PDB file of C-alpha atoms in Angstrom:
ATOM      1  CA  MET A   1     -15.389 -16.542   1.685  1.00 69.00           C
ATOM      2  CA  PRO A   2     -14.741 -12.941   2.843  1.00 74.00           C
ATOM      3  CA  LEU A   3     -17.352 -11.288   5.002  1.00 71.00           C
ATOM      4  CA  PRO A   4     -19.291  -8.441   3.365  1.00 71.00           C
ATOM      5  CA  GLN A   5     -18.081  -5.062   4.538  1.00 75.00           C
ATOM      6  CA  ARG A   6     -20.475  -2.727   6.273  1.00 81.00           C
ATOM      7  CA  PRO A   7     -20.596   0.826   4.995  1.00 86.00           C
ATOM      8  CA  ASP A   8     -18.185   2.936   7.030  1.00 92.00           C
ATOM      9  CA  PRO A   9     -17.689   6.467   5.721  1.00 93.00           C
ATOM     10  CA  TYR A  10     -14.654   7.111   7.944  1.00 93.00           C
ATOM     11  CA  ALA A  11     -12.816   3.975   6.857  1.00 93.00           C
ATOM     12  CA  ASP A  12     -13.812   4.698   3.263  1.00 93.00           C
ATOM     13  CA  LEU A  13     -12.413   8.247   3.553  1.00 94.00           C
ATOM     14  CA  ALA A  14      -9.101   6.972   4.989  1.00 94.00           C
ATOM     15  CA  ASP A  15      -8.826   4.340   2.266  1.00 94.00           C
ATOM     16  CA  LEU A  16      -9.556   6.876  -0.476  1.00 95.00           C
ATOM     17  CA  VAL A  17      -7.141   9.508   0.887  1.00 96.00           C
ATOM     18  CA  LEU A  18      -4.315   6.970   1.102  1.00 95.00           C
ATOM     19  CA  ASN A  19      -4.981   5.605  -2.369  1.00 96.00           C
ATOM     20  CA  VAL A  20      -5.345   9.037  -4.006  1.00 96.00           C
ATOM     21  CA  ALA A  21      -2.061  10.157  -2.424  1.00 94.00           C
ATOM     22  CA  ARG A  22      -0.357   7.050  -3.801  1.00 94.00           C
ATOM     23  CA  LEU A  23      -1.817   7.656  -7.270  1.00 95.00           C
ATOM     24  CA  ILE A  24      -0.747  11.302  -7.250  1.00 93.00           C
ATOM     25  CA  ARG A  25       2.827  10.260  -6.398  1.00 89.00           C
ATOM     26  CA  LEU A  26       2.786   7.616  -9.134  1.00 90.00           C
ATOM     27  CA  ARG A  27       1.434  10.004 -11.760  1.00 89.00           C
ATOM     28  CA  THR A  28       3.567  13.006 -10.909  1.00 85.00           C
ATOM     29  CA  PRO A  29       5.882  13.325 -13.882  1.00 79.00           C
ATOM     30  CA  ALA A  30       9.570  13.006 -13.189  1.00 81.00           C
ATOM     31  CA  GLU A  31      10.973  16.499 -13.362  1.00 78.00           C
ATOM     32  CA  PRO A  32      14.678  16.750 -14.213  1.00 80.00           C
ATOM     33  CA  HIS A  33      15.278  19.562 -11.714  1.00 79.00           C
ATOM     34  CA  VAL A  34      13.347  18.094  -8.776  1.00 88.00           C
ATOM     35  CA  VAL A  35      15.371  16.647  -5.924  1.00 91.00           C
ATOM     36  CA  PRO A  36      13.928  13.216  -5.053  1.00 90.00           C
ATOM     37  CA  LEU A  37      12.965  12.830  -1.398  1.00 92.00           C
ATOM     38  CA  THR A  38      12.067   9.864   0.769  1.00 93.00           C
ATOM     39  CA  ALA A  39       8.685   9.750   2.505  1.00 92.00           C
ATOM     40  CA  THR A  40      10.259  10.924   5.775  1.00 96.00           C
ATOM     41  CA  GLU A  41      12.144  13.719   4.003  1.00 96.00           C
ATOM     42  CA  ARG A  42       8.888  14.859   2.356  1.00 94.00           C
ATOM     43  CA  GLN A  43       7.173  14.876   5.736  1.00 95.00           C
ATOM     44  CA  VAL A  44       9.945  16.932   7.349  1.00 97.00           C
ATOM     45  CA  MET A  45      10.196  19.338   4.404  1.00 97.00           C
ATOM     46  CA  ARG A  46       6.448  19.963   4.519  1.00 95.00           C
ATOM     47  CA  ILE A  47       6.793  21.066   8.132  1.00 95.00           C
ATOM     48  CA  VAL A  48       9.845  23.209   7.359  1.00 97.00           C
ATOM     49  CA  ASP A  49       8.042  24.801   4.384  1.00 96.00           C
ATOM     50  CA  LEU A  50       4.931  25.543   6.453  1.00 93.00           C
ATOM     51  CA  HIS A  51       6.850  26.628   9.571  1.00 94.00           C
ATOM     52  CA  PRO A  52      10.206  28.148   8.535  1.00 96.00           C
ATOM     53  CA  GLY A  53      12.388  28.828  11.535  1.00 96.00           C
ATOM     54  CA  CYS A  54      11.028  25.910  13.549  1.00 95.00           C
ATOM     55  CA  SER A  55      13.345  23.875  15.737  1.00 95.00           C
ATOM     56  CA  PRO A  56      14.226  20.205  15.266  1.00 94.00           C
ATOM     57  CA  SER A  57      12.195  19.442  18.399  1.00 93.00           C
ATOM     58  CA  GLU A  58       9.151  21.175  16.900  1.00 94.00           C
ATOM     59  CA  ILE A  59       9.608  19.150  13.715  1.00 96.00           C
ATOM     60  CA  ALA A  60       9.704  15.935  15.760  1.00 95.00           C
ATOM     61  CA  GLU A  61       6.573  16.951  17.648  1.00 92.00           C
ATOM     62  CA  ARG A  62       4.637  18.008  14.542  1.00 90.00           C
ATOM     63  CA  SER A  63       5.688  14.958  12.519  1.00 91.00           C
ATOM     64  CA  HIS A  64       5.287  12.451  15.361  1.00 90.00           C
ATOM     65  CA  LEU A  65       8.774  11.189  14.504  1.00 94.00           C
ATOM     66  CA  GLN A  66      11.476  10.329  17.014  1.00 95.00           C
ATOM     67  CA  ARG A  67      13.994  13.114  17.567  1.00 94.00           C
ATOM     68  CA  THR A  68      16.861  10.870  16.412  1.00 95.00           C
ATOM     69  CA  ASN A  69      15.038  10.145  13.136  1.00 96.00           C
ATOM     70  CA  VAL A  70      14.450  13.865  12.615  1.00 96.00           C
ATOM     71  CA  SER A  71      18.148  14.593  13.197  1.00 95.00           C
ATOM     72  CA  THR A  72      19.162  11.956  10.662  1.00 97.00           C
ATOM     73  CA  THR A  73      16.617  13.274   8.155  1.00 97.00           C
ATOM     74  CA  LEU A  74      17.751  16.876   8.653  1.00 97.00           C
ATOM     75  CA  ARG A  75      21.357  15.875   7.925  1.00 96.00           C
ATOM     76  CA  GLY A  76      20.232  14.160   4.718  1.00 97.00           C
ATOM     77  CA  LEU A  77      18.178  17.180   3.654  1.00 98.00           C
ATOM     78  CA  GLU A  78      21.134  19.485   4.356  1.00 97.00           C
ATOM     79  CA  ALA A  79      23.313  17.242   2.167  1.00 97.00           C
ATOM     80  CA  LYS A  80      20.704  17.619  -0.603  1.00 97.00           C
ATOM     81  CA  ALA A  81      20.800  21.422  -0.098  1.00 96.00           C
ATOM     82  CA  MET A  82      17.087  21.470   0.775  1.00 97.00           C
ATOM     83  CA  LEU A  83      17.421  23.202   4.138  1.00 97.00           C
ATOM     84  CA  THR A  84      19.768  25.087   6.387  1.00 96.00           C
ATOM     85  CA  ARG A  85      20.145  25.017  10.130  1.00 94.00           C
ATOM     86  CA  SER A  86      21.269  28.076  12.033  1.00 93.00           C
ATOM     87  CA  GLY A  87      21.956  28.850  15.662  1.00 88.00           C
ATOM     88  CA  ASN A  88      23.844  26.940  18.275  1.00 77.00           C
ATOM     89  CA  GLY A  89      23.016  24.315  20.849  1.00 68.00           C
ATOM     90  CA  ARG A  90      19.337  24.383  21.807  1.00 72.00           C
ATOM     91  CA  ALA A  91      18.514  27.460  19.726  1.00 87.00           C
ATOM     92  CA  VAL A  92      18.779  25.775  16.311  1.00 92.00           C
ATOM     93  CA  THR A  93      16.253  26.833  13.673  1.00 96.00           C
ATOM     94  CA  VAL A  94      15.567  25.173  10.341  1.00 97.00           C
ATOM     95  CA  HIS A  95      14.812  27.015   7.091  1.00 97.00           C
ATOM     96  CA  PRO A  96      14.065  25.861   3.532  1.00 97.00           C
ATOM     97  CA  THR A  97      16.565  26.865   0.866  1.00 97.00           C
ATOM     98  CA  ASP A  98      15.805  28.460  -2.490  1.00 96.00           C
ATOM     99  CA  LEU A  99      16.273  25.000  -4.019  1.00 95.00           C
ATOM    100  CA  ALA A 100      13.581  23.614  -1.694  1.00 96.00           C
ATOM    101  CA  ARG A 101      11.183  26.424  -2.658  1.00 95.00           C
ATOM    102  CA  THR A 102      11.844  25.813  -6.346  1.00 94.00           C
ATOM    103  CA  ASN A 103      11.401  22.063  -5.825  1.00 93.00           C
ATOM    104  CA  LEU A 104       8.039  22.629  -4.155  1.00 93.00           C
ATOM    105  CA  ASP A 105       6.889  25.093  -6.821  1.00 94.00           C
ATOM    106  CA  VAL A 106       7.648  22.585  -9.589  1.00 92.00           C
ATOM    107  CA  LEU A 107       5.875  19.771  -7.747  1.00 92.00           C
ATOM    108  CA  ARG A 108       2.828  21.912  -6.960  1.00 93.00           C
ATOM    109  CA  GLY A 109       2.661  22.916 -10.628  1.00 93.00           C
ATOM    110  CA  SER A 110       2.720  19.267 -11.665  1.00 92.00           C
ATOM    111  CA  TRP A 111       0.071  18.334  -9.105  1.00 93.00           C
ATOM    112  CA  SER A 112      -2.124  21.233 -10.155  1.00 95.00           C
ATOM    113  CA  ALA A 113      -1.946  20.286 -13.826  1.00 93.00           C
ATOM    114  CA  LEU A 114      -2.617  16.629 -13.028  1.00 93.00           C
ATOM    115  CA  LEU A 115      -5.663  17.290 -10.856  1.00 95.00           C
ATOM    116  CA  ALA A 116      -7.018  20.093 -13.038  1.00 95.00           C
ATOM    117  CA  GLY A 117      -7.025  17.655 -15.944  1.00 93.00           C
ATOM    118  CA  LEU A 118      -8.909  15.063 -13.905  1.00 95.00           C
ATOM    119  CA  LEU A 119     -11.300  17.392 -12.074  1.00 95.00           C
ATOM    120  CA  ASP A 120     -12.009  20.107 -14.625  1.00 94.00           C
ATOM    121  CA  ASP A 121     -15.684  19.090 -14.739  1.00 96.00           C
ATOM    122  CA  LEU A 122     -16.223  19.608 -10.980  1.00 95.00           C
ATOM    123  CA  ASP A 123     -17.564  22.748  -9.379  1.00 96.00           C
ATOM    124  CA  PRO A 124     -14.627  24.771  -7.979  1.00 95.00           C
ATOM    125  CA  ALA A 125     -16.678  25.289  -4.798  1.00 97.00           C
ATOM    126  CA  ALA A 126     -16.758  21.509  -4.259  1.00 96.00           C
ATOM    127  CA  ILE A 127     -12.973  21.348  -4.600  1.00 96.00           C
ATOM    128  CA  ALA A 128     -12.588  24.271  -2.184  1.00 96.00           C
ATOM    129  CA  GLN A 129     -14.860  22.488   0.327  1.00 97.00           C
ATOM    130  CA  CYS A 130     -12.830  19.301  -0.021  1.00 95.00           C
ATOM    131  CA  ASN A 131      -9.641  21.317   0.609  1.00 96.00           C
ATOM    132  CA  ARG A 132     -11.164  22.894   3.728  1.00 96.00           C
ATOM    133  CA  THR A 133     -12.297  19.507   5.042  1.00 95.00           C
ATOM    134  CA  LEU A 134      -8.896  17.891   4.502  1.00 95.00           C
ATOM    135  CA  ALA A 135      -7.099  20.902   6.044  1.00 93.00           C
ATOM    136  CA  GLN A 136      -9.359  20.650   9.086  1.00 94.00           C
ATOM    137  CA  LEU A 137      -8.674  16.923   9.334  1.00 93.00           C
ATOM    138  CA  GLU A 138      -4.930  17.581   9.123  1.00 87.00           C
ATOM    139  CA  GLN A 139      -5.152  20.213  11.871  1.00 87.00           C
ATOM    140  CA  ARG A 140      -7.062  17.820  14.107  1.00 90.00           C
ATOM    141  CA  PHE A 141      -4.450  15.125  13.550  1.00 85.00           C
ATOM    142  CA  ALA A 142      -1.684  17.607  14.333  1.00 79.00           C
ATOM    143  CA  GLY A 143      -3.238  18.264  17.730  1.00 77.00           C
ATOM    144  CA  ASP A 144      -4.096  14.639  18.425  1.00 59.00           C
ATOM    145  CA  ASP A 145      -2.471  13.181  21.540  1.00 47.00           C
ATOM    146  CA  HIS A 146      -4.473   9.973  21.190  1.00 43.00           C
ATOM    147  CA  ARG A 147      -2.522   8.447  18.327  1.00 47.00           C
ATOM    148  CA  PRO A 148      -1.372   4.807  18.481  1.00 47.00           C
ATOM    149  CA  GLY A 149       1.646   4.460  20.733  1.00 46.00           C
ATOM    150  CA  SER A 150       0.840   7.644  22.650  1.00 44.00           C
ATOM    151  CA  SER A 151       0.860   7.531  26.427  1.00 42.00           C
ATOM    152  CA  ALA A 152      -2.199   9.797  26.595  1.00 40.00           C
ATOM    153  CA  THR A 153      -5.532   8.210  27.417  1.00 36.00           C
TER     154      THR A 153
END
């Protein structure tokens, strides 16, 4: 017989965020002009979209991915025409393409329609507060050197 779970708002939040993200992906309609991306490609493209002109090393640092995995992912995204790399040697910068911007616009439109249909009865201020809280959480994770596998103490 499983043990009863104690209330834990942090674990509950993590569980809900992960499940809602999964449900959003499942319910996002297939768009004929959207380039399908793997989870790692989505992660890298999010960084490139938010920080155009960043270097592959910055992408690795921000994503907490190994540099070799970032390089492989960047090659795949270039092949899909989602980004361009410019520069030479250590001065390489990465930029989203027009196709990537269009891709993101279509996806954001789909997500907006999906969530607006589900949350139209909520106070917009509550949604804005939720957005601020999740953005703050994301920023704290981005600066976290105490993640599993980190050498920091």
